[in-house]
Amino acid sequence: MRHPIREPFAGGLEAHTWGLARALRERSHDVTVFAGPGCDPALDVQEIPVRWPRISAAARADVSMTADAWLEEHHAYLTLMLELSRTRQFDVVHNNCLHHLPIAMAPALPTPMVTTLHTPPTPWLESAIQTGPSAVTFVAVSEHTARAWRPSTAAQVIRNGVDLDLWPWGPGGGSAIWFGRLVPEKGADLAIRAAQAAGLALDLVGPIADRRYFVDHISPRLGPQVRYLGHLDRAALAERVGAASVTLVTPRWDEPYGLVVAESLACGTPVAAFDRGAVSEVLDRDCGVLVGADDVPALADAAERARSLSRAAARDQAVRHCSLARMIDDYESLYARLAGRDVA
């Protein structure tokens, strides 16, 4: 709802949903995608109406009146869930959003719901889960994320996957690269410091999701050795990642999965990363170097070591553990079980 599902993607959730829908259709499944306006036309999205609910002046004057954007999103999800409660068109509903209403209203649906947990626990989602016996089957994108949600719910682990054809092997040998959303929790400023300490040129790619952070902490450090290349579409980004000698991954939070790690490995580019969240579930010592959280000097040393690792090993790790095909296999099995069908 907050961001359209189209390239260049606002984040990993949008990329995941896009890849999942396309891959399922390629396997001859009928897929209906419900999302907000502005999505990739190839997804043939059934657009969720994004319109202001008609709130009277008296209601707006009430002390409980919330921000317009919050109310619009709430109204859109409420409308969608009521619509889904009145149809038997689907065998399974797969919920990838972070809003509480789909979970809270799942018991009203005539079809089973799968919800993928893409983030650490949030109070609104935990509250929705605790409203009563769950009508939702939960999936976590990593063991780390499953453990984080365990006090509220049990979740099957289906790790995210990337389309290996869309993230092809690259020659390497170029600058270091950092890519992702430019927000404080992703730590691009730490990557700049590490690259400078290691004497490496660094390219930054991604959407400026926090303008103040970019102005205060990124822009002043840009120059001949540190370049911001903008928010690139997937093909242009994959080319840059494949040309890089190493990818720096610098989360200040516990990554629920770490999609940039999988994408980098698919391109054959080794990774130097802070050991936060699920990053260690994707990397091994043949394709990456992990260091302690926020340890910039250690990351600078790790970047030098990672550059010498085998690009073939990096690609092999992606093929064996990070492929979209593997992810789709797992979701197909889950859908079939919930729909009461034999797995082909």
PDB file of N, CA and C in Angstrom, residues 74-167:
ATOM      1  N   HIS A  74      -5.894   2.552   6.524  1.00  0.00           N
ATOM      2  CA  HIS A  74      -6.822   1.719   7.299  1.00  0.00           C
ATOM      3  C   HIS A  74      -8.099   1.450   6.509  1.00  0.00           C
ATOM      4  N   HIS A  75      -8.653   2.489   5.904  1.00  0.00           N
ATOM      5  CA  HIS A  75      -9.894   2.351   5.150  1.00  0.00           C
ATOM      6  C   HIS A  75      -9.699   1.437   3.939  1.00  0.00           C
ATOM      7  N   ALA A  76      -8.548   1.558   3.268  1.00  0.00           N
ATOM      8  CA  ALA A  76      -8.280   0.734   2.089  1.00  0.00           C
ATOM      9  C   ALA A  76      -8.199  -0.748   2.467  1.00  0.00           C
ATOM     10  N   TYR A  77      -7.491  -1.064   3.532  1.00  0.00           N
ATOM     11  CA  TYR A  77      -7.389  -2.465   3.942  1.00  0.00           C
ATOM     12  C   TYR A  77      -8.721  -2.994   4.453  1.00  0.00           C
ATOM     13  N   LEU A  78      -9.475  -2.178   5.158  1.00  0.00           N
ATOM     14  CA  LEU A  78     -10.795  -2.602   5.624  1.00  0.00           C
ATOM     15  C   LEU A  78     -11.693  -2.934   4.439  1.00  0.00           C
ATOM     16  N   THR A  79     -11.680  -2.089   3.423  1.00  0.00           N
ATOM     17  CA  THR A  79     -12.486  -2.324   2.220  1.00  0.00           C
ATOM     18  C   THR A  79     -12.066  -3.623   1.530  1.00  0.00           C
ATOM     19  N   LEU A  80     -10.758  -3.841   1.393  1.00  0.00           N
ATOM     20  CA  LEU A  80     -10.269  -5.050   0.739  1.00  0.00           C
ATOM     21  C   LEU A  80     -10.668  -6.303   1.508  1.00  0.00           C
ATOM     22  N   MET A  81     -10.482  -6.291   2.815  1.00  0.00           N
ATOM     23  CA  MET A  81     -10.781  -7.496   3.596  1.00  0.00           C
ATOM     24  C   MET A  81     -12.273  -7.814   3.580  1.00  0.00           C
ATOM     25  N   LEU A  82     -13.105  -6.810   3.589  1.00  0.00           N
ATOM     26  CA  LEU A  82     -14.551  -7.068   3.482  1.00  0.00           C
ATOM     27  C   LEU A  82     -14.889  -7.655   2.112  1.00  0.00           C
ATOM     28  N   GLU A  83     -14.220  -7.166   1.074  1.00  0.00           N
ATOM     29  CA  GLU A  83     -14.429  -7.720  -0.268  1.00  0.00           C
ATOM     30  C   GLU A  83     -14.000  -9.184  -0.319  1.00  0.00           C
ATOM     31  N   LEU A  84     -12.834  -9.502   0.249  1.00  0.00           N
ATOM     32  CA  LEU A  84     -12.351 -10.885   0.235  1.00  0.00           C
ATOM     33  C   LEU A  84     -13.238 -11.805   1.070  1.00  0.00           C
ATOM     34  N   SER A  85     -13.877 -11.264   2.086  1.00  0.00           N
ATOM     35  CA  SER A  85     -14.748 -12.097   2.930  1.00  0.00           C
ATOM     36  C   SER A  85     -16.005 -12.534   2.193  1.00  0.00           C
ATOM     37  N   ARG A  86     -16.314 -11.858   1.074  1.00  0.00           N
ATOM     38  CA  ARG A  86     -17.547 -12.166   0.340  1.00  0.00           C
ATOM     39  C   ARG A  86     -17.305 -12.980  -0.935  1.00  0.00           C
ATOM     40  N   THR A  87     -16.072 -13.449  -1.147  1.00  0.00           N
ATOM     41  CA  THR A  87     -15.788 -14.188  -2.375  1.00  0.00           C
ATOM     42  C   THR A  87     -15.130 -15.526  -2.071  1.00  0.00           C
ATOM     43  N   ARG A  88     -15.444 -16.502  -2.906  1.00  0.00           N
ATOM     44  CA  ARG A  88     -14.772 -17.809  -2.833  1.00  0.00           C
ATOM     45  C   ARG A  88     -13.933 -18.031  -4.099  1.00  0.00           C
ATOM     46  N   GLN A  89     -13.465 -16.956  -4.657  1.00  0.00           N
ATOM     47  CA  GLN A  89     -12.712 -17.012  -5.905  1.00  0.00           C
ATOM     48  C   GLN A  89     -11.334 -17.637  -5.741  1.00  0.00           C
ATOM     49  N   PHE A  90     -10.761 -17.538  -4.537  1.00  0.00           N
ATOM     50  CA  PHE A  90      -9.367 -17.910  -4.335  1.00  0.00           C
ATOM     51  C   PHE A  90      -9.224 -19.183  -3.511  1.00  0.00           C
ATOM     52  N   ASP A  91      -8.141 -19.921  -3.782  1.00  0.00           N
ATOM     53  CA  ASP A  91      -7.792 -21.084  -2.969  1.00  0.00           C
ATOM     54  C   ASP A  91      -7.005 -20.680  -1.732  1.00  0.00           C
ATOM     55  N   VAL A  92      -6.154 -19.672  -1.871  1.00  0.00           N
ATOM     56  CA  VAL A  92      -5.314 -19.186  -0.777  1.00  0.00           C
ATOM     57  C   VAL A  92      -5.149 -17.680  -0.946  1.00  0.00           C
ATOM     58  N   VAL A  93      -5.148 -16.965   0.154  1.00  0.00           N
ATOM     59  CA  VAL A  93      -4.799 -15.548   0.173  1.00  0.00           C
ATOM     60  C   VAL A  93      -3.419 -15.418   0.809  1.00  0.00           C
ATOM     61  N   HIS A  94      -2.510 -14.775   0.089  1.00  0.00           N
ATOM     62  CA  HIS A  94      -1.150 -14.580   0.607  1.00  0.00           C
ATOM     63  C   HIS A  94      -0.979 -13.103   0.944  1.00  0.00           C
ATOM     64  N   ASN A  95      -0.767 -12.828   2.219  1.00  0.00           N
ATOM     65  CA  ASN A  95      -0.651 -11.466   2.724  1.00  0.00           C
ATOM     66  C   ASN A  95       0.824 -11.119   2.935  1.00  0.00           C
ATOM     67  N   ASN A  96       1.295 -10.101   2.216  1.00  0.00           N
ATOM     68  CA  ASN A  96       2.671  -9.636   2.368  1.00  0.00           C
ATOM     69  C   ASN A  96       2.765  -8.249   2.991  1.00  0.00           C
ATOM     70  N   CYS A  97       1.653  -7.693   3.431  1.00  0.00           N
ATOM     71  CA  CYS A  97       1.687  -6.330   3.955  1.00  0.00           C
ATOM     72  C   CYS A  97       2.038  -6.328   5.442  1.00  0.00           C
ATOM     73  N   LEU A  98       2.282  -5.135   5.976  1.00  0.00           N
ATOM     74  CA  LEU A  98       2.661  -4.968   7.373  1.00  0.00           C
ATOM     75  C   LEU A  98       1.528  -4.374   8.203  1.00  0.00           C
ATOM     76  N   HIS A  99       0.324  -4.347   7.633  1.00  0.00           N
ATOM     77  CA  HIS A  99      -0.823  -3.768   8.328  1.00  0.00           C
ATOM     78  C   HIS A  99      -1.508  -4.834   9.169  1.00  0.00           C
ATOM     79  N   HIS A 100      -2.137  -4.415  10.263  1.00  0.00           N
ATOM     80  CA  HIS A 100      -2.737  -5.373  11.197  1.00  0.00           C
ATOM     81  C   HIS A 100      -4.083  -5.906  10.743  1.00  0.00           C
ATOM     82  N   LEU A 101      -4.818  -5.159   9.916  1.00  0.00           N
ATOM     83  CA  LEU A 101      -6.185  -5.573   9.594  1.00  0.00           C
ATOM     84  C   LEU A 101      -6.277  -6.921   8.868  1.00  0.00           C
ATOM     85  N   PRO A 102      -5.437  -7.228   7.881  1.00  0.00           N
ATOM     86  CA  PRO A 102      -5.560  -8.545   7.241  1.00  0.00           C
ATOM     87  C   PRO A 102      -5.453  -9.711   8.231  1.00  0.00           C
ATOM     88  N   ILE A 103      -4.586  -9.589   9.217  1.00  0.00           N
ATOM     89  CA  ILE A 103      -4.463 -10.658  10.211  1.00  0.00           C
ATOM     90  C   ILE A 103      -5.675 -10.673  11.129  1.00  0.00           C
ATOM     91  N   ALA A 104      -6.084  -9.513  11.608  1.00  0.00           N
ATOM     92  CA  ALA A 104      -7.212  -9.447  12.533  1.00  0.00           C
ATOM     93  C   ALA A 104      -8.507  -9.931  11.889  1.00  0.00           C
ATOM     94  N   MET A 105      -8.675  -9.699  10.575  1.00  0.00           N
ATOM     95  CA  MET A 105      -9.916 -10.056   9.900  1.00  0.00           C
ATOM     96  C   MET A 105      -9.840 -11.386   9.157  1.00  0.00           C
ATOM     97  N   ALA A 106      -8.723 -12.084   9.235  1.00  0.00           N
ATOM     98  CA  ALA A 106      -8.577 -13.361   8.527  1.00  0.00           C
ATOM     99  C   ALA A 106      -9.659 -14.383   8.869  1.00  0.00           C
ATOM    100  N   PRO A 107     -10.143 -14.462  10.122  1.00  0.00           N
ATOM    101  CA  PRO A 107     -11.209 -15.435  10.411  1.00  0.00           C
ATOM    102  C   PRO A 107     -12.477 -15.225   9.600  1.00  0.00           C
ATOM    103  N   ALA A 108     -12.655 -14.029   9.038  1.00  0.00           N
ATOM    104  CA  ALA A 108     -13.853 -13.762   8.239  1.00  0.00           C
ATOM    105  C   ALA A 108     -13.733 -14.273   6.811  1.00  0.00           C
ATOM    106  N   LEU A 109     -12.551 -14.698   6.389  1.00  0.00           N
ATOM    107  CA  LEU A 109     -12.365 -15.132   5.011  1.00  0.00           C
ATOM    108  C   LEU A 109     -12.798 -16.588   4.831  1.00  0.00           C
ATOM    109  N   PRO A 110     -13.354 -16.913   3.672  1.00  0.00           N
ATOM    110  CA  PRO A 110     -13.726 -18.309   3.402  1.00  0.00           C
ATOM    111  C   PRO A 110     -12.545 -19.150   2.905  1.00  0.00           C
ATOM    112  N   THR A 111     -11.386 -18.547   2.746  1.00  0.00           N
ATOM    113  CA  THR A 111     -10.204 -19.250   2.253  1.00  0.00           C
ATOM    114  C   THR A 111      -9.065 -19.063   3.241  1.00  0.00           C
ATOM    115  N   PRO A 112      -8.107 -20.000   3.266  1.00  0.00           N
ATOM    116  CA  PRO A 112      -6.970 -19.873   4.188  1.00  0.00           C
ATOM    117  C   PRO A 112      -6.060 -18.714   3.797  1.00  0.00           C
ATOM    118  N   MET A 113      -5.400 -18.151   4.801  1.00  0.00           N
ATOM    119  CA  MET A 113      -4.476 -17.045   4.568  1.00  0.00           C
ATOM    120  C   MET A 113      -3.070 -17.428   5.014  1.00  0.00           C
ATOM    121  N   VAL A 114      -2.096 -17.064   4.178  1.00  0.00           N
ATOM    122  CA  VAL A 114      -0.681 -17.129   4.518  1.00  0.00           C
ATOM    123  C   VAL A 114      -0.199 -15.702   4.728  1.00  0.00           C
ATOM    124  N   THR A 115       0.513 -15.454   5.807  1.00  0.00           N
ATOM    125  CA  THR A 115       1.129 -14.147   6.029  1.00  0.00           C
ATOM    126  C   THR A 115       2.629 -14.335   6.165  1.00  0.00           C
ATOM    127  N   THR A 116       3.395 -13.649   5.319  1.00  0.00           N
ATOM    128  CA  THR A 116       4.848 -13.686   5.423  1.00  0.00           C
ATOM    129  C   THR A 116       5.306 -12.548   6.319  1.00  0.00           C
ATOM    130  N   LEU A 117       6.079 -12.901   7.325  1.00  0.00           N
ATOM    131  CA  LEU A 117       6.622 -11.937   8.275  1.00  0.00           C
ATOM    132  C   LEU A 117       7.956 -11.436   7.739  1.00  0.00           C
ATOM    133  N   HIS A 118       7.962 -10.204   7.259  1.00  0.00           N
ATOM    134  CA  HIS A 118       9.149  -9.626   6.623  1.00  0.00           C
ATOM    135  C   HIS A 118       9.970  -8.770   7.576  1.00  0.00           C
ATOM    136  N   THR A 119       9.439  -8.503   8.757  1.00  0.00           N
ATOM    137  CA  THR A 119      10.061  -7.548   9.668  1.00  0.00           C
ATOM    138  C   THR A 119      10.129  -8.118  11.080  1.00  0.00           C
ATOM    139  N   PRO A 120      10.872  -7.461  11.964  1.00  0.00           N
ATOM    140  CA  PRO A 120      10.762  -7.806  13.387  1.00  0.00           C
ATOM    141  C   PRO A 120       9.344  -7.526  13.886  1.00  0.00           C
ATOM    142  N   PRO A 121       9.006  -8.032  15.067  1.00  0.00           N
ATOM    143  CA  PRO A 121       7.652  -7.808  15.604  1.00  0.00           C
ATOM    144  C   PRO A 121       7.323  -6.326  15.742  1.00  0.00           C
ATOM    145  N   THR A 122       6.054  -6.016  15.463  1.00  0.00           N
ATOM    146  CA  THR A 122       5.533  -4.673  15.676  1.00  0.00           C
ATOM    147  C   THR A 122       4.324  -4.774  16.611  1.00  0.00           C
ATOM    148  N   PRO A 123       4.029  -3.738  17.380  1.00  0.00           N
ATOM    149  CA  PRO A 123       2.929  -3.842  18.344  1.00  0.00           C
ATOM    150  C   PRO A 123       1.572  -4.083  17.708  1.00  0.00           C
ATOM    151  N   TRP A 124       1.319  -3.444  16.548  1.00  0.00           N
ATOM    152  CA  TRP A 124       0.019  -3.615  15.909  1.00  0.00           C
ATOM    153  C   TRP A 124      -0.182  -5.054  15.428  1.00  0.00           C
ATOM    154  N   LEU A 125       0.856  -5.654  14.841  1.00  0.00           N
ATOM    155  CA  LEU A 125       0.717  -7.020  14.357  1.00  0.00           C
ATOM    156  C   LEU A 125       0.631  -8.003  15.522  1.00  0.00           C
ATOM    157  N   GLU A 126       1.421  -7.792  16.569  1.00  0.00           N
ATOM    158  CA  GLU A 126       1.319  -8.677  17.731  1.00  0.00           C
ATOM    159  C   GLU A 126      -0.082  -8.598  18.340  1.00  0.00           C
ATOM    160  N   SER A 127      -0.643  -7.406  18.390  1.00  0.00           N
ATOM    161  CA  SER A 127      -1.999  -7.254  18.918  1.00  0.00           C
ATOM    162  C   SER A 127      -3.003  -8.026  18.069  1.00  0.00           C
ATOM    163  N   ALA A 128      -2.874  -7.937  16.752  1.00  0.00           N
ATOM    164  CA  ALA A 128      -3.805  -8.645  15.863  1.00  0.00           C
ATOM    165  C   ALA A 128      -3.690 -10.152  16.044  1.00  0.00           C
ATOM    166  N   ILE A 129      -2.471 -10.649  16.192  1.00  0.00           N
ATOM    167  CA  ILE A 129      -2.264 -12.085  16.374  1.00  0.00           C
ATOM    168  C   ILE A 129      -2.928 -12.577  17.653  1.00  0.00           C
ATOM    169  N   GLN A 130      -2.943 -11.735  18.681  1.00  0.00           N
ATOM    170  CA  GLN A 130      -3.430 -12.151  19.992  1.00  0.00           C
ATOM    171  C   GLN A 130      -4.929 -11.942  20.187  1.00  0.00           C
ATOM    172  N   THR A 131      -5.650 -11.627  19.119  1.00  0.00           N
ATOM    173  CA  THR A 131      -7.087 -11.410  19.261  1.00  0.00           C
ATOM    174  C   THR A 131      -7.869 -12.705  19.449  1.00  0.00           C
ATOM    175  N   GLY A 132      -7.240 -13.836  19.146  1.00  0.00           N
ATOM    176  CA  GLY A 132      -7.931 -15.112  19.316  1.00  0.00           C
ATOM    177  C   GLY A 132      -7.231 -16.189  18.534  1.00  0.00           C
ATOM    178  N   PRO A 133      -7.836 -17.395  18.436  1.00  0.00           N
ATOM    179  CA  PRO A 133      -7.230 -18.484  17.664  1.00  0.00           C
ATOM    180  C   PRO A 133      -6.934 -18.022  16.243  1.00  0.00           C
ATOM    181  N   SER A 134      -5.700 -18.232  15.815  1.00  0.00           N
ATOM    182  CA  SER A 134      -5.278 -17.677  14.529  1.00  0.00           C
ATOM    183  C   SER A 134      -5.865 -18.451  13.358  1.00  0.00           C
ATOM    184  N   ALA A 135      -6.358 -17.693  12.379  1.00  0.00           N
ATOM    185  CA  ALA A 135      -6.806 -18.284  11.119  1.00  0.00           C
ATOM    186  C   ALA A 135      -5.741 -18.106  10.052  1.00  0.00           C
ATOM    187  N   VAL A 136      -4.530 -17.772  10.482  1.00  0.00           N
ATOM    188  CA  VAL A 136      -3.452 -17.440   9.564  1.00  0.00           C
ATOM    189  C   VAL A 136      -2.305 -18.430   9.738  1.00  0.00           C
ATOM    190  N   THR A 137      -1.716 -18.854   8.613  1.00  0.00           N
ATOM    191  CA  THR A 137      -0.472 -19.617   8.637  1.00  0.00           C
ATOM    192  C   THR A 137       0.675 -18.637   8.409  1.00  0.00           C
ATOM    193  N   PHE A 138       1.588 -18.580   9.365  1.00  0.00           N
ATOM    194  CA  PHE A 138       2.663 -17.594   9.288  1.00  0.00           C
ATOM    195  C   PHE A 138       3.930 -18.216   8.726  1.00  0.00           C
ATOM    196  N   VAL A 139       4.597 -17.416   7.890  1.00  0.00           N
ATOM    197  CA  VAL A 139       5.886 -17.777   7.309  1.00  0.00           C
ATOM    198  C   VAL A 139       6.875 -16.688   7.688  1.00  0.00           C
ATOM    199  N   ALA A 140       8.059 -17.073   8.110  1.00  0.00           N
ATOM    200  CA  ALA A 140       9.126 -16.116   8.391  1.00  0.00           C
ATOM    201  C   ALA A 140      10.201 -16.242   7.321  1.00  0.00           C
ATOM    202  N   VAL A 141      10.853 -15.120   7.004  1.00  0.00           N
ATOM    203  CA  VAL A 141      11.833 -15.112   5.918  1.00  0.00           C
ATOM    204  C   VAL A 141      13.200 -15.620   6.360  1.00  0.00           C
ATOM    205  N   SER A 142      13.352 -15.942   7.650  1.00  0.00           N
ATOM    206  CA  SER A 142      14.611 -16.487   8.156  1.00  0.00           C
ATOM    207  C   SER A 142      14.371 -17.129   9.509  1.00  0.00           C
ATOM    208  N   GLU A 143      15.327 -17.926   9.947  1.00  0.00           N
ATOM    209  CA  GLU A 143      15.258 -18.492  11.299  1.00  0.00           C
ATOM    210  C   GLU A 143      15.297 -17.378  12.338  1.00  0.00           C
ATOM    211  N   HIS A 144      16.109 -16.375  12.086  1.00  0.00           N
ATOM    212  CA  HIS A 144      16.201 -15.248  13.020  1.00  0.00           C
ATOM    213  C   HIS A 144      14.834 -14.584  13.193  1.00  0.00           C
ATOM    214  N   THR A 145      14.142 -14.322  12.090  1.00  0.00           N
ATOM    215  CA  THR A 145      12.838 -13.671  12.167  1.00  0.00           C
ATOM    216  C   THR A 145      11.806 -14.579  12.832  1.00  0.00           C
ATOM    217  N   ALA A 146      11.874 -15.874  12.559  1.00  0.00           N
ATOM    218  CA  ALA A 146      10.955 -16.814  13.221  1.00  0.00           C
ATOM    219  C   ALA A 146      11.148 -16.787  14.739  1.00  0.00           C
ATOM    220  N   ARG A 147      12.410 -16.750  15.187  1.00  0.00           N
ATOM    221  CA  ARG A 147      12.676 -16.689  16.632  1.00  0.00           C
ATOM    222  C   ARG A 147      12.152 -15.389  17.236  1.00  0.00           C
ATOM    223  N   ALA A 148      12.313 -14.294  16.511  1.00  0.00           N
ATOM    224  CA  ALA A 148      11.861 -13.006  17.031  1.00  0.00           C
ATOM    225  C   ALA A 148      10.348 -12.982  17.250  1.00  0.00           C
ATOM    226  N   TRP A 149       9.597 -13.672  16.381  1.00  0.00           N
ATOM    227  CA  TRP A 149       8.139 -13.688  16.481  1.00  0.00           C
ATOM    228  C   TRP A 149       7.607 -14.791  17.399  1.00  0.00           C
ATOM    229  N   ARG A 150       8.489 -15.679  17.857  1.00  0.00           N
ATOM    230  CA  ARG A 150       8.033 -16.870  18.579  1.00  0.00           C
ATOM    231  C   ARG A 150       7.190 -16.574  19.815  1.00  0.00           C
ATOM    232  N   PRO A 151       7.423 -15.498  20.566  1.00  0.00           N
ATOM    233  CA  PRO A 151       6.520 -15.264  21.702  1.00  0.00           C
ATOM    234  C   PRO A 151       5.060 -15.069  21.299  1.00  0.00           C
ATOM    235  N   SER A 152       4.841 -14.617  20.048  1.00  0.00           N
ATOM    236  CA  SER A 152       3.472 -14.357  19.591  1.00  0.00           C
ATOM    237  C   SER A 152       2.906 -15.469  18.734  1.00  0.00           C
ATOM    238  N   THR A 153       3.753 -16.074  17.883  1.00  0.00           N
ATOM    239  CA  THR A 153       3.253 -17.085  16.962  1.00  0.00           C
ATOM    240  C   THR A 153       4.392 -17.951  16.453  1.00  0.00           C
ATOM    241  N   ALA A 154       4.066 -19.155  16.040  1.00  0.00           N
ATOM    242  CA  ALA A 154       5.033 -20.029  15.383  1.00  0.00           C
ATOM    243  C   ALA A 154       4.966 -19.782  13.887  1.00  0.00           C
ATOM    244  N   ALA A 155       6.125 -19.787  13.249  1.00  0.00           N
ATOM    245  CA  ALA A 155       6.170 -19.512  11.810  1.00  0.00           C
ATOM    246  C   ALA A 155       7.086 -20.510  11.123  1.00  0.00           C
ATOM    247  N   GLN A 156       6.612 -21.042  10.010  1.00  0.00           N
ATOM    248  CA  GLN A 156       7.450 -21.846   9.128  1.00  0.00           C
ATOM    249  C   GLN A 156       8.453 -20.940   8.442  1.00  0.00           C
ATOM    250  N   VAL A 157       9.674 -21.413   8.247  1.00  0.00           N
ATOM    251  CA  VAL A 157      10.697 -20.601   7.592  1.00  0.00           C
ATOM    252  C   VAL A 157      10.738 -20.916   6.092  1.00  0.00           C
ATOM    253  N   ILE A 158      10.508 -19.911   5.284  1.00  0.00           N
ATOM    254  CA  ILE A 158      10.753 -19.970   3.841  1.00  0.00           C
ATOM    255  C   ILE A 158      11.607 -18.755   3.511  1.00  0.00           C
ATOM    256  N   ARG A 159      12.873 -18.997   3.270  1.00  0.00           N
ATOM    257  CA  ARG A 159      13.784 -17.882   3.031  1.00  0.00           C
ATOM    258  C   ARG A 159      13.471 -17.218   1.688  1.00  0.00           C
ATOM    259  N   ASN A 160      13.692 -15.925   1.637  1.00  0.00           N
ATOM    260  CA  ASN A 160      13.511 -15.185   0.396  1.00  0.00           C
ATOM    261  C   ASN A 160      14.430 -15.729  -0.692  1.00  0.00           C
ATOM    262  N   GLY A 161      14.052 -15.488  -1.933  1.00  0.00           N
ATOM    263  CA  GLY A 161      14.871 -15.925  -3.059  1.00  0.00           C
ATOM    264  C   GLY A 161      14.968 -14.848  -4.111  1.00  0.00           C
ATOM    265  N   VAL A 162      16.010 -14.936  -4.918  1.00  0.00           N
ATOM    266  CA  VAL A 162      16.193 -13.978  -6.013  1.00  0.00           C
ATOM    267  C   VAL A 162      16.246 -14.738  -7.328  1.00  0.00           C
ATOM    268  N   ASP A 163      15.755 -14.093  -8.374  1.00  0.00           N
ATOM    269  CA  ASP A 163      15.764 -14.683  -9.708  1.00  0.00           C
ATOM    270  C   ASP A 163      17.191 -14.638 -10.237  1.00  0.00           C
ATOM    271  N   LEU A 164      17.821 -15.784 -10.340  1.00  0.00           N
ATOM    272  CA  LEU A 164      19.224 -15.841 -10.728  1.00  0.00           C
ATOM    273  C   LEU A 164      19.451 -15.365 -12.160  1.00  0.00           C
ATOM    274  N   ASP A 165      18.410 -15.440 -12.984  1.00  0.00           N
ATOM    275  CA  ASP A 165      18.542 -14.933 -14.351  1.00  0.00           C
ATOM    276  C   ASP A 165      18.539 -13.401 -14.383  1.00  0.00           C
ATOM    277  N   LEU A 166      17.862 -12.788 -13.430  1.00  0.00           N
ATOM    278  CA  LEU A 166      17.796 -11.333 -13.372  1.00  0.00           C
ATOM    279  C   LEU A 166      18.955 -10.717 -12.595  1.00  0.00           C
ATOM    280  N   TRP A 167      19.697 -11.566 -11.868  1.00  0.00           N
ATOM    281  CA  TRP A 167      20.892 -11.122 -11.147  1.00  0.00           C
ATOM    282  C   TRP A 167      22.060 -11.988 -11.638  1.00  0.00           C
TER     283      TRP A 167
END
